[in-house]
Short mmCIF file of C-alpha atoms and ligand atoms in Angstrom, two decimals:
data_model
loop_
_atom_site.label_atom_id
_atom_site.label_comp_id
_atom_site.label_asym_id
_atom_site.label_seq_id
_atom_site.Cartn_x
_atom_site.Cartn_y
_atom_site.Cartn_z
CA MET A 1 -0.03 0.01 0.05
CA ILE A 2 1.14 3.28 0.36
CA GLU A 3 2.77 4.08 2.95
CA ASP A 4 3.65 7.61 4.43
CA LYS A 5 7.57 8.18 2.87
CA ASN A 6 7.71 11.23 4.72
CA GLN A 7 10.96 11.24 6.41
CA GLN A 8 10.69 13.99 8.20
CA ARG A 9 8.13 15.54 10.59
CA THR A 10 7.59 18.88 11.08
CA GLN A 11 5.57 19.80 13.54
CA LEU A 12 2.75 22.44 12.66
CA SER A 13 2.80 24.35 15.49
CA ASP A 14 6.88 25.41 14.76
CA LEU A 15 5.56 27.40 11.94
CA GLY A 16 2.39 28.76 13.36
CA GLU A 17 -0.79 29.80 11.47
CA PHE A 18 0.77 32.92 9.65
CA GLY A 19 3.86 31.00 8.72
CA LEU A 20 2.32 27.71 7.41
CA ILE A 21 -0.22 29.55 5.10
CA ASP A 22 3.06 31.80 4.00
CA HIS A 23 4.73 28.27 3.06
CA LEU A 24 2.35 26.05 1.75
CA THR A 25 1.23 29.30 -0.76
CA LYS A 26 4.41 30.61 -1.50
CA ASN A 27 4.96 28.76 -4.78
CA PHE A 28 1.35 30.31 -6.30
CA LYS A 29 1.45 32.32 -9.10
CA ILE A 30 -1.07 34.80 -10.50
CA LYS A 31 -1.74 34.24 -14.18
CA GLN A 32 -5.44 34.94 -15.36
CA SER A 33 -6.33 38.60 -15.74
CA SER A 34 -9.13 38.64 -13.59
CA THR A 35 -6.80 38.01 -10.52
CA ILE A 36 -6.28 41.64 -9.51
CA LYS A 37 -5.46 40.82 -5.69
CA GLY A 38 -4.77 36.85 -5.01
CA ILE A 39 -3.52 35.71 -1.79
CA GLY A 40 -1.79 38.25 0.93
CA ASP A 41 -4.66 40.35 1.62
CA ASP A 42 -8.21 40.32 4.01
CA ALA A 43 -9.94 38.94 0.35
CA ALA A 44 -8.66 38.24 -2.81
CA VAL A 45 -10.32 40.85 -5.52
CA LEU A 46 -11.24 39.77 -9.39
CA ASN A 47 -12.15 41.90 -11.84
CA PHE A 48 -14.63 40.09 -14.98
CA GLU A 49 -15.36 42.96 -16.65
CA ASN A 50 -18.80 42.41 -18.05
CA LYS A 51 -18.93 38.13 -18.08
CA LYS A 52 -21.26 36.31 -16.10
CA ILE A 53 -19.59 34.51 -12.96
CA VAL A 54 -20.07 31.22 -11.60
CA VAL A 55 -19.09 29.98 -7.86
CA THR A 56 -19.06 26.21 -6.63
CA THR A 57 -17.91 24.67 -3.57
CA ASP A 58 -17.04 21.04 -2.63
CA LEU A 59 -15.97 19.77 1.08
CA LEU A 60 -14.56 16.94 1.41
CA VAL A 61 -13.97 15.24 4.92
CA GLU A 62 -11.69 12.20 5.69
CA GLY A 63 -13.30 8.89 6.30
CA VAL A 64 -15.98 10.18 4.58
CA HIS A 65 -14.81 11.15 1.44
CA PHE A 66 -11.28 9.82 1.25
CA ASP A 67 -9.38 7.47 3.10
CA LEU A 68 -6.11 8.37 3.48
CA SER A 69 -4.77 4.63 3.86
CA TYR A 70 -4.18 4.35 -0.05
CA VAL A 71 -5.14 8.35 -1.09
CA PRO A 72 -1.74 9.82 -1.47
CA LEU A 73 -2.06 13.30 -0.18
CA LYS A 74 -0.88 15.03 -3.37
CA HIS A 75 -3.38 13.23 -4.98
CA LEU A 76 -5.97 14.08 -2.51
CA GLY A 77 -4.83 18.00 -3.13
CA TYR A 78 -5.36 17.56 -7.02
CA LYS A 79 -8.52 16.13 -6.81
CA ALA A 80 -10.17 18.58 -4.41
CA VAL A 81 -9.81 21.01 -6.91
CA ILE A 82 -10.45 18.88 -10.19
CA VAL A 83 -13.94 18.39 -8.57
CA ASN A 84 -14.70 21.82 -8.53
CA LEU A 85 -13.68 22.39 -11.76
CA SER A 86 -15.89 19.82 -13.02
CA ASP A 87 -18.96 22.14 -11.69
CA VAL A 88 -17.37 25.01 -13.83
CA TYR A 89 -16.77 23.35 -16.82
CA ALA A 90 -20.50 21.47 -16.42
CA MET A 91 -21.90 25.57 -16.65
CA ASN A 92 -20.12 25.84 -19.90
CA ALA A 93 -17.95 28.15 -18.33
CA LYS A 94 -13.73 28.42 -18.34
CA ALA A 95 -12.61 27.94 -14.47
CA THR A 96 -10.28 30.56 -13.28
CA GLN A 97 -9.65 30.77 -9.48
CA VAL A 98 -10.14 28.56 -6.95
CA THR A 99 -9.81 29.03 -2.65
CA VAL A 100 -8.58 26.52 -0.43
CA SER A 101 -9.53 26.13 2.83
CA ILE A 102 -8.15 23.45 5.76
CA ALA A 103 -8.77 22.38 8.77
CA VAL A 104 -6.14 19.93 10.02
CA SER A 105 -5.33 18.07 13.26
CA ASN A 106 -1.75 18.54 14.61
CA ARG A 107 -1.31 14.04 13.43
CA PHE A 108 -0.43 15.73 10.20
CA PRO A 109 3.09 17.05 9.85
CA LEU A 110 4.12 20.12 7.39
CA GLU A 111 5.39 17.79 4.99
CA ALA A 112 2.42 16.33 5.00
CA LEU A 113 0.57 19.33 3.62
CA GLU A 114 3.02 20.32 1.40
CA ASP A 115 2.22 17.22 -0.30
CA LEU A 116 -1.57 18.16 -0.73
CA TYR A 117 -0.17 21.77 -1.72
CA ALA A 118 1.61 20.39 -4.18
CA GLY A 119 -1.43 18.19 -5.89
CA ILE A 120 -3.11 21.43 -5.36
CA GLU A 121 -0.24 23.52 -7.19
CA THR A 122 -0.48 21.11 -10.19
CA ALA A 123 -3.81 20.91 -11.01
CA ALA A 124 -3.57 24.93 -10.75
CA LYS A 125 -0.99 24.75 -13.43
CA ILE A 126 -2.53 22.18 -15.90
CA TYR A 127 -6.09 24.23 -15.24
CA ASP A 128 -4.22 27.12 -15.52
CA ILE A 129 -6.58 28.67 -12.61
CA ASP A 130 -5.39 31.01 -9.91
CA VAL A 131 -5.52 29.83 -5.94
CA VAL A 132 -6.51 33.26 -4.81
CA GLY A 133 -6.96 32.49 -0.87
CA GLY A 134 -8.55 30.07 1.85
CA ASP A 135 -8.48 29.57 5.09
CA THR A 136 -6.90 27.66 7.52
CA THR A 137 -7.73 26.23 11.36
CA SER A 138 -6.74 23.34 13.39
CA SER A 139 -9.39 19.80 13.71
CA ASN A 140 -9.88 17.46 16.47
CA THR A 141 -10.10 14.63 14.38
CA GLY A 142 -8.90 14.41 11.02
CA LEU A 143 -8.63 16.44 7.43
CA LEU A 144 -11.17 18.15 6.07
CA ILE A 145 -10.47 20.25 2.75
CA SER A 146 -13.10 22.92 1.05
CA VAL A 147 -12.20 24.36 -2.01
CA THR A 148 -14.61 27.38 -3.75
CA ALA A 149 -14.02 27.40 -7.79
CA ILE A 150 -15.09 30.52 -9.41
CA GLY A 151 -15.58 30.87 -13.16
CA GLU A 152 -16.38 32.96 -16.11
CA VAL A 153 -18.58 32.66 -18.94
CA GLU A 154 -19.97 35.02 -22.04
CA ALA A 155 -22.89 36.56 -21.91
CA ASP A 156 -25.42 33.72 -21.81
CA ASN A 157 -23.34 30.82 -23.19
CA GLU A 158 -23.90 29.14 -19.39
CA ILE A 159 -25.59 26.07 -20.02
CA TYR A 160 -28.13 24.75 -17.05
CA ARG A 161 -29.49 21.53 -16.00
CA LYS A 162 -33.06 22.60 -17.66
CA GLY A 163 -33.43 23.40 -21.21
CA ALA A 164 -33.53 20.12 -22.41
CA LYS A 165 -36.62 19.38 -25.09
CA PRO A 166 -38.21 16.20 -26.10
CA ASN A 167 -36.59 14.22 -28.29
CA ASP A 168 -33.23 16.21 -27.92
CA LEU A 169 -30.29 13.28 -27.86
CA LEU A 170 -28.79 12.53 -25.01
CA VAL A 171 -24.49 12.65 -24.73
CA VAL A 172 -21.92 12.13 -22.50
CA THR A 173 -18.25 12.62 -22.67
CA GLY A 174 -15.32 9.89 -22.39
CA ASP A 175 -16.23 6.51 -20.27
CA LEU A 176 -17.88 5.59 -17.16
CA GLY A 177 -17.58 3.34 -14.09
CA ALA A 178 -13.72 3.28 -13.38
CA ALA A 179 -13.21 5.70 -10.93
CA TYR A 180 -16.00 3.33 -8.91
CA MET A 181 -14.14 0.13 -10.08
CA GLY A 182 -10.66 1.89 -9.04
CA LEU A 183 -12.10 2.43 -5.95
CA GLN A 184 -13.07 -1.15 -5.50
CA VAL A 185 -9.69 -2.71 -6.28
CA LEU A 186 -7.82 -0.51 -3.82
CA GLU A 187 -10.74 -1.40 -1.09
CA ARG A 188 -9.67 -4.75 -1.53
CA GLU A 189 -5.75 -4.20 -1.49
CA LYS A 190 -6.16 -2.39 1.41
CA GLU A 191 -7.70 -5.46 3.16
CA VAL A 192 -5.36 -7.73 2.13
CA TYR A 193 -2.68 -5.04 3.26
CA LYS A 194 -4.54 -5.21 6.64
CA VAL A 195 -3.73 -9.33 6.40
CA ASN A 196 0.13 -9.58 5.57
CA PRO A 197 1.84 -5.88 5.59
CA ASN A 198 4.74 -7.32 3.36
CA ASN A 199 2.35 -8.00 0.22
CA GLN A 200 3.11 -4.92 -2.42
CA PRO A 201 -0.23 -5.07 -4.62
CA ASP A 202 -0.06 -5.89 -8.03
CA LEU A 203 -1.35 -2.69 -9.49
CA GLU A 204 -0.69 -3.02 -13.43
CA PRO A 205 -3.56 -4.53 -14.86
CA TYR A 206 -5.63 -1.39 -13.23
CA THR A 207 -3.75 1.19 -13.69
CA TYR A 208 -6.49 3.00 -15.63
CA ILE A 209 -9.17 2.79 -13.40
CA VAL A 210 -7.24 3.42 -10.49
CA GLU A 211 -5.90 6.33 -12.06
CA ARG A 212 -9.47 7.24 -12.39
CA GLN A 213 -10.38 7.33 -8.67
CA LEU A 214 -7.19 8.40 -7.95
CA LYS A 215 -6.39 11.15 -10.31
CA PRO A 216 -9.56 12.39 -12.08
CA GLU A 217 -9.45 15.10 -14.90
CA ALA A 218 -12.13 17.50 -15.64
CA ARG A 219 -13.31 18.30 -18.97
CA LYS A 220 -11.76 21.72 -19.44
CA ASP A 221 -11.70 20.68 -23.19
CA ILE A 222 -15.48 19.97 -23.83
CA SER A 223 -16.39 23.60 -24.45
CA LYS A 224 -14.03 24.54 -26.71
CA LEU A 225 -14.55 20.76 -28.47
CA LEU A 226 -18.43 22.29 -28.54
CA LYS A 227 -17.82 25.49 -29.86
CA ASP A 228 -15.48 24.03 -32.72
CA LEU A 229 -18.25 21.75 -33.54
CA ASN A 230 -20.97 24.79 -33.52
CA VAL A 231 -23.32 22.63 -31.10
CA LYS A 232 -24.78 24.50 -27.96
CA PRO A 233 -25.83 22.10 -25.48
CA THR A 234 -29.70 22.26 -24.67
CA SER A 235 -29.03 21.33 -20.55
CA MET A 236 -25.67 20.28 -19.33
CA ILE A 237 -24.65 18.85 -15.40
CA ASP A 238 -21.34 16.51 -14.60
CA VAL A 239 -21.21 12.87 -13.42
CA SER A 240 -20.06 13.06 -10.29
CA ASP A 241 -23.14 11.15 -8.11
CA GLY A 242 -23.69 8.35 -11.31
CA LEU A 243 -25.63 8.29 -14.14
CA SER A 244 -28.72 7.19 -13.09
CA SER A 245 -28.68 10.38 -10.76
CA GLU A 246 -27.44 13.32 -13.11
CA ILE A 247 -30.42 11.96 -16.11
CA MET A 248 -32.84 12.04 -12.76
CA HIS A 249 -31.66 15.60 -12.22
CA LEU A 250 -31.50 16.73 -16.41
CA CYS A 251 -35.00 15.24 -16.39
CA LYS A 252 -36.78 16.70 -13.21
CA HIS A 253 -35.18 20.36 -13.86
CA SER A 254 -35.96 20.14 -17.45
CA GLY A 255 -39.36 18.74 -16.96
CA LEU A 256 -38.99 15.34 -19.31
CA GLY A 257 -38.72 11.91 -19.43
CA CYS A 258 -35.59 9.85 -21.30
CA ASP A 259 -34.82 6.67 -22.72
CA LEU A 260 -30.74 5.59 -21.96
CA TYR A 261 -29.82 2.57 -23.75
CA GLU A 262 -27.82 0.19 -22.48
CA ASN A 263 -25.62 -0.90 -25.51
CA LYS A 264 -24.90 2.59 -26.07
CA ILE A 265 -23.03 3.03 -22.42
CA PRO A 266 -19.47 3.97 -23.51
CA LEU A 267 -17.06 1.64 -20.83
CA ASP A 268 -13.74 0.92 -20.75
CA PRO A 269 -12.59 -2.67 -21.41
CA GLN A 270 -10.41 -2.10 -17.93
CA VAL A 271 -13.67 -1.32 -16.55
CA ILE A 272 -15.86 -5.04 -18.13
CA SER A 273 -13.14 -6.95 -17.32
CA THR A 274 -12.39 -5.74 -13.82
CA CYS A 275 -16.51 -5.93 -13.24
CA GLU A 276 -16.21 -10.14 -14.70
CA GLU A 277 -13.51 -10.52 -11.61
CA PHE A 278 -15.39 -8.56 -9.02
CA ASN A 279 -18.84 -10.04 -10.85
CA ILE A 280 -20.56 -7.04 -10.77
CA ASP A 281 -22.39 -5.72 -13.75
CA SER A 282 -21.04 -2.82 -14.87
CA THR A 283 -24.27 -1.38 -16.25
CA THR A 284 -24.61 -0.89 -12.56
CA VAL A 285 -21.60 0.23 -12.09
CA ALA A 286 -21.76 2.97 -15.21
CA LEU A 287 -25.52 3.76 -13.75
CA ASN A 288 -24.51 4.01 -9.76
CA GLY A 289 -20.88 4.59 -9.48
CA GLY A 290 -20.14 7.94 -10.11
CA GLU A 291 -16.91 10.36 -9.90
CA ASP A 292 -16.35 10.23 -13.35
CA TYR A 293 -16.28 13.59 -13.63
CA GLU A 294 -17.37 13.40 -17.52
CA LEU A 295 -20.30 16.43 -18.61
CA LEU A 296 -23.21 14.61 -19.31
CA PHE A 297 -25.55 16.83 -21.89
CA THR A 298 -27.89 17.21 -24.14
CA VAL A 299 -28.10 18.70 -28.23
CA SER A 300 -30.78 19.03 -30.78
CA GLN A 301 -31.51 16.38 -32.95
CA ASP A 302 -30.47 18.90 -35.88
CA ASP A 303 -26.65 19.12 -34.62
CA PHE A 304 -26.25 14.65 -34.70
CA LEU A 305 -24.27 14.94 -37.76
CA LYS A 306 -22.04 17.60 -36.25
CA ILE A 307 -21.57 15.17 -32.53
CA LYS A 308 -21.72 11.81 -34.68
CA GLY A 309 -18.54 9.70 -34.66
CA ASN A 310 -16.88 11.91 -32.40
CA PRO A 311 -14.22 10.04 -30.18
CA ASN A 312 -15.12 12.58 -27.53
CA LEU A 313 -18.78 11.86 -27.20
CA SER A 314 -20.87 8.90 -27.45
CA VAL A 315 -25.02 9.27 -27.62
CA ILE A 316 -26.41 7.12 -25.32
CA GLY A 317 -30.15 8.17 -25.34
CA PHE A 318 -32.66 10.62 -26.02
CA MET A 319 -35.23 13.08 -24.41
CA LYS A 320 -38.79 12.26 -23.88
CA GLU A 321 -42.03 13.73 -22.49
CA SER A 322 -42.52 13.92 -18.67
CA THR A 323 -45.10 11.27 -19.44
CA GLU A 324 -42.94 8.69 -20.41
CA GLY A 325 -41.03 8.28 -17.45
CA ILE A 326 -37.39 7.69 -17.51
CA HIS A 327 -36.34 4.24 -18.48
CA LEU A 328 -32.65 2.15 -18.91
CA VAL A 329 -33.53 -0.32 -22.54
CA THR A 330 -31.50 -3.41 -22.24
CA ARG A 331 -29.27 -5.38 -24.42
CA ALA A 332 -32.12 -7.37 -24.40
CA ASP A 333 -34.41 -4.72 -25.24
CA THR A 334 -36.81 -5.07 -22.06
CA ARG A 335 -37.38 -1.39 -20.32
CA ILE A 336 -36.56 -0.55 -17.02
CA PRO A 337 -37.44 2.38 -14.75
CA ILE A 338 -34.40 4.24 -13.75
CA LYS A 339 -34.16 5.00 -9.98
CA ALA A 340 -31.50 7.48 -8.31
CA GLN A 341 -30.78 4.21 -6.30
CA GLY A 342 -33.03 0.93 -6.33
CA TRP A 343 -33.21 -0.29 -9.69
CA LYS A 344 -29.65 -1.78 -9.34
CA ASN A 345 -31.34 -5.04 -7.59
CA PHE A 346 -33.29 -5.86 -10.64
CA ASN A 347 -30.35 -8.30 -11.36
CA ASP A 348 -30.53 -10.45 -8.51
P1 LIG B 401 -7.67 36.57 7.94
O1 LIG B 401 -7.28 36.48 9.20
O2 LIG B 401 -8.17 37.08 7.27
O3 LIG B 401 -8.74 35.03 7.93
P2 LIG B 401 -5.87 34.56 6.89
O4 LIG B 401 -4.67 34.46 7.72
O5 LIG B 401 -6.60 33.11 7.68
O6 LIG B 401 -6.79 35.81 6.63
O7 LIG B 401 -5.70 34.21 5.20
C1 LIG B 401 -4.18 35.34 5.01
C2 LIG B 401 -4.11 35.18 3.37
O8 LIG B 401 -4.35 34.09 3.24
C3 LIG B 401 -5.69 35.25 2.86
O9 LIG B 401 -5.27 36.08 1.21
C4 LIG B 401 -6.52 33.68 2.83
O10 LIG B 401 -7.34 34.14 1.87
C5 LIG B 401 -5.04 33.01 2.60
N1 LIG B 401 -5.03 31.99 3.13
C6 LIG B 401 -5.90 31.62 4.17
N2 LIG B 401 -5.12 29.90 4.69
C7 LIG B 401 -4.99 29.26 3.26
C8 LIG B 401 -4.61 28.12 2.61
N3 LIG B 401 -5.03 27.25 3.34
N4 LIG B 401 -4.53 28.51 1.26
C9 LIG B 401 -4.49 29.81 0.44
N5 LIG B 401 -4.58 30.49 1.06
C10 LIG B 401 -5.08 30.50 2.20
MG1 LIG B 402 -8.30 33.26 7.77
#
């Protein structure tokens, strides 16, 4: 398993709060022209001229959202940023700034927080965003990390969960279920490690799915791709909780029903083989797994030829009147109502 490789253990109390903040944030560079003042004053100052602003926050709690026995802190810092950027991209906006707040117990040495911030810094670099502030406090138990992301969008270009029309195509980016299966592998290896700490896991056959769990990426590219294809989605959401609940959100907010085709759900071969190994139904995993951070959106049927065959995009269904309900059309051509949770027992 991934062990604490920090040889050095500098007590946080040796630095004091201000020393700690300075130390952790000293490498952050301002890249966005909209950032007037970043870290270092009572508040950041941003100037978005005449653009609309989107703001989103996520809170991650140790033991609830992550398990430090197999999540390296660097990956956690990266992921904490990514999950927020994904929400910004789901509005069709460009992510520009984040703030990062942490509550940390004294069981963490400075070196652990350096790792966390190295992940945050890497995400900021790759996604071209500024870290413009945050808060630092102590916690009696575990680690809490809250990231707020800010983004900008040109007038009237934002895309909501509402807005889909009957007959619109339902489209998803990338593939689904990998992060969930990566978690299953990591959980299994954790149990093996508990029994025999000398047993080093062979994660080689699972590199893609483990990476999707530990180091997810957000779909920064899709807004531009759609613009280049001259396609404007009618509604959009990111896939954080699993395909079924995201479909239900789009349907609820747009006042529609939907048919989702099981044989169209994009799955990586490693997801399929790992599902076979764990004896789990891959459709169930795609529908209920979550943490894919792909984008799910609807487009008019008129746009079909523009997106057809694009390797980033899969048409997985189409929208219907709300009276038609929300269904999975299985490979055997049966129609099963989709519920946020619950339908997954249909195979048993
Ligand atoms: P205040 O007392 O006004 O809350 P702080 O001393 O907490 O100010 O913060 C000083 C500066 O450092 C501010 O710009 C704040 O946004 C930033 N900051 C504090 N904690 C963090 C952190 N964990 N990550 C990034 N920036 C931080
Ligand atoms: Mg503060």
